[in-house]
């Protein structure tokens, strides 16, 4: 008899639903799982953003390396004046010389000059071109007798260093 009474009580409890304590425990476990999943999603998104930023810098560095390599190797003439290196532009129509400088915002610019009897003169309108960004330090240095040392330190710490042989004439002033 006792057995059937306890079964009836148990069945009543089952048909009545969950207790408040069980409901609160379920909600707490659910909230904990949502917090963990949210943290994992946020962490994944941050990692993806960081990897995308690093990829952009690597692409910038590869592009810069390829650009400088082509520029220096194709130059018929390089002018070195007061420590500044002016590399003949690849433009076959106009005879320009490019000087590369880093501004305070971490952008390397190409400045175009034309050789005149009075020296190198900027070409005026259209003289400045954006080349690469996110650069912390930039050096383009002449190494006698016919080489240029290029050093680009990016803001993420990545360093690109290369020495290029000058195929053309070197004019030291």
XYZ file of C-alpha atoms in Angstrom:
173
model
C 0.000 0.000 0.000
C 2.673 2.426 0.877
C 4.176 1.859 -2.445
C 1.082 2.852 -4.417
C 0.610 6.028 -2.312
C 4.151 7.183 -2.955
C 3.658 6.431 -6.661
C 0.560 8.585 -6.721
C 2.400 11.467 -5.060
C 5.263 11.112 -7.484
C 2.907 11.045 -10.465
C 1.160 14.197 -9.229
C 4.517 15.961 -9.019
C 5.442 14.863 -12.551
C 2.171 16.068 -13.994
C 2.422 19.406 -12.147
C 5.633 20.426 -14.023
C 8.982 21.686 -12.803
C 9.687 23.318 -9.488
C 10.878 26.901 -9.269
C 14.348 25.721 -8.256
C 14.651 23.498 -11.335
C 13.526 26.370 -13.547
C 16.088 28.762 -12.017
C 18.896 26.212 -12.392
C 17.944 25.684 -16.047
C 17.934 29.444 -16.669
C 21.328 29.839 -14.968
C 22.856 27.025 -17.053
C 21.361 28.530 -20.225
C 22.703 31.997 -19.366
C 26.142 30.525 -18.651
C 26.170 28.731 -22.015
C 25.092 31.901 -23.837
C 27.838 33.892 -22.098
C 30.476 31.331 -23.070
C 29.265 31.170 -26.685
C 29.127 34.974 -26.891
C 32.689 35.233 -25.590
C 33.883 32.678 -28.112
C 32.153 34.531 -30.962
C 33.642 37.866 -29.873
C 37.097 36.330 -29.588
C 36.791 34.790 -33.052
C 35.740 38.121 -34.576
C 38.641 39.963 -32.923
C 41.096 37.358 -34.166
C 39.675 37.621 -37.687
C 40.005 41.437 -37.630
C 43.608 41.159 -36.459
C 44.448 38.610 -39.163
C 42.835 40.811 -41.822
C 44.912 43.794 -40.656
C 48.096 41.687 -40.748
C 47.202 40.425 -44.233
C 46.788 44.008 -45.419
C 50.240 44.933 -44.115
C 51.804 41.847 -45.725
C 50.145 42.727 -49.026
C 51.443 46.292 -48.689
C 54.947 44.986 -48.058
C 54.880 42.616 -51.044
C 53.524 45.372 -53.260
C 56.194 47.802 -52.035
C 58.967 45.263 -52.551
C 57.824 44.479 -56.099
C 57.359 48.163 -56.918
C 60.817 49.203 -55.687
C 62.462 46.231 -57.354
C 60.934 47.117 -60.736
C 61.590 50.841 -60.248
C 65.267 50.472 -59.370
C 66.102 47.754 -61.884
C 64.404 49.581 -64.758
C 65.932 52.991 -63.981
C 68.405 54.196 -66.575
C 69.622 56.789 -64.095
C 69.622 57.385 -60.341
C 70.541 60.792 -58.932
C 71.979 61.066 -55.425
C 71.859 64.622 -54.077
C 72.533 65.591 -50.444
C 71.825 62.051 -49.250
C 68.490 61.903 -51.085
C 67.963 59.202 -53.717
C 66.018 60.193 -56.841
C 65.137 57.153 -58.960
C 64.182 57.556 -62.602
C 60.478 56.850 -63.097
C 59.328 53.921 -65.231
C 57.202 56.292 -67.354
C 58.671 56.036 -70.872
C 57.039 59.272 -72.092
C 58.174 61.762 -69.435
C 61.559 61.875 -67.778
C 60.762 62.104 -64.061
C 62.730 61.197 -60.962
C 60.980 59.882 -57.870
C 61.884 60.734 -54.298
C 60.213 58.654 -51.573
C 59.362 60.175 -48.191
C 57.500 59.136 -45.041
C 55.030 61.581 -43.485
C 53.944 61.840 -39.831
C 50.827 59.703 -40.447
C 52.917 56.684 -41.518
C 52.362 57.040 -45.272
C 55.168 56.719 -47.822
C 54.698 59.155 -50.689
C 56.327 59.333 -54.091
C 57.316 62.875 -55.106
C 58.024 63.462 -58.805
C 60.827 65.751 -59.984
C 62.047 66.829 -63.395
C 65.717 67.450 -64.134
C 66.351 71.002 -65.369
C 69.516 73.025 -65.871
C 68.999 74.565 -62.403
C 68.655 71.124 -60.780
C 65.761 68.883 -59.797
C 62.443 70.750 -59.803
C 59.127 69.320 -58.605
C 56.622 68.893 -61.410
C 53.880 70.801 -59.587
C 50.343 69.496 -59.937
C 50.280 65.703 -59.673
C 53.686 65.586 -58.023
C 52.617 63.549 -54.983
C 51.377 59.942 -55.029
C 50.428 57.717 -52.097
C 52.540 54.548 -52.212
C 52.175 52.534 -48.976
C 50.690 53.124 -45.538
C 50.978 51.816 -41.975
C 54.734 52.462 -42.032
C 56.665 53.330 -38.896
C 60.112 53.857 -40.429
C 61.284 54.210 -44.030
C 64.811 54.494 -45.431
C 65.978 54.553 -49.036
C 69.758 54.930 -48.994
C 72.435 54.922 -51.683
C 75.263 52.409 -51.168
C 78.288 53.106 -53.398
C 79.099 52.162 -56.032
C 75.700 51.039 -57.469
C 73.193 49.823 -54.868
C 70.206 51.098 -52.947
C 69.338 49.835 -49.467
C 65.629 49.856 -48.746
C 64.288 49.488 -45.205
C 60.569 49.601 -44.381
C 59.398 49.024 -40.794
C 55.615 48.559 -40.653
C 53.470 49.544 -37.669
C 52.888 45.894 -36.712
C 56.657 45.353 -36.392
C 57.131 43.604 -39.742
C 60.449 44.619 -41.307
C 61.297 44.620 -44.999
C 64.990 45.094 -45.789
C 66.556 44.650 -49.191
C 69.534 45.853 -51.185
C 68.895 46.425 -54.885
C 71.551 46.725 -57.558
C 71.207 49.803 -59.776
C 71.251 48.694 -63.397
C 71.655 52.177 -64.876
C 73.885 55.186 -64.392
C 74.475 56.779 -60.971
C 74.818 60.581 -60.824
C 76.202 61.719 -57.457
C 75.943 65.480 -56.926
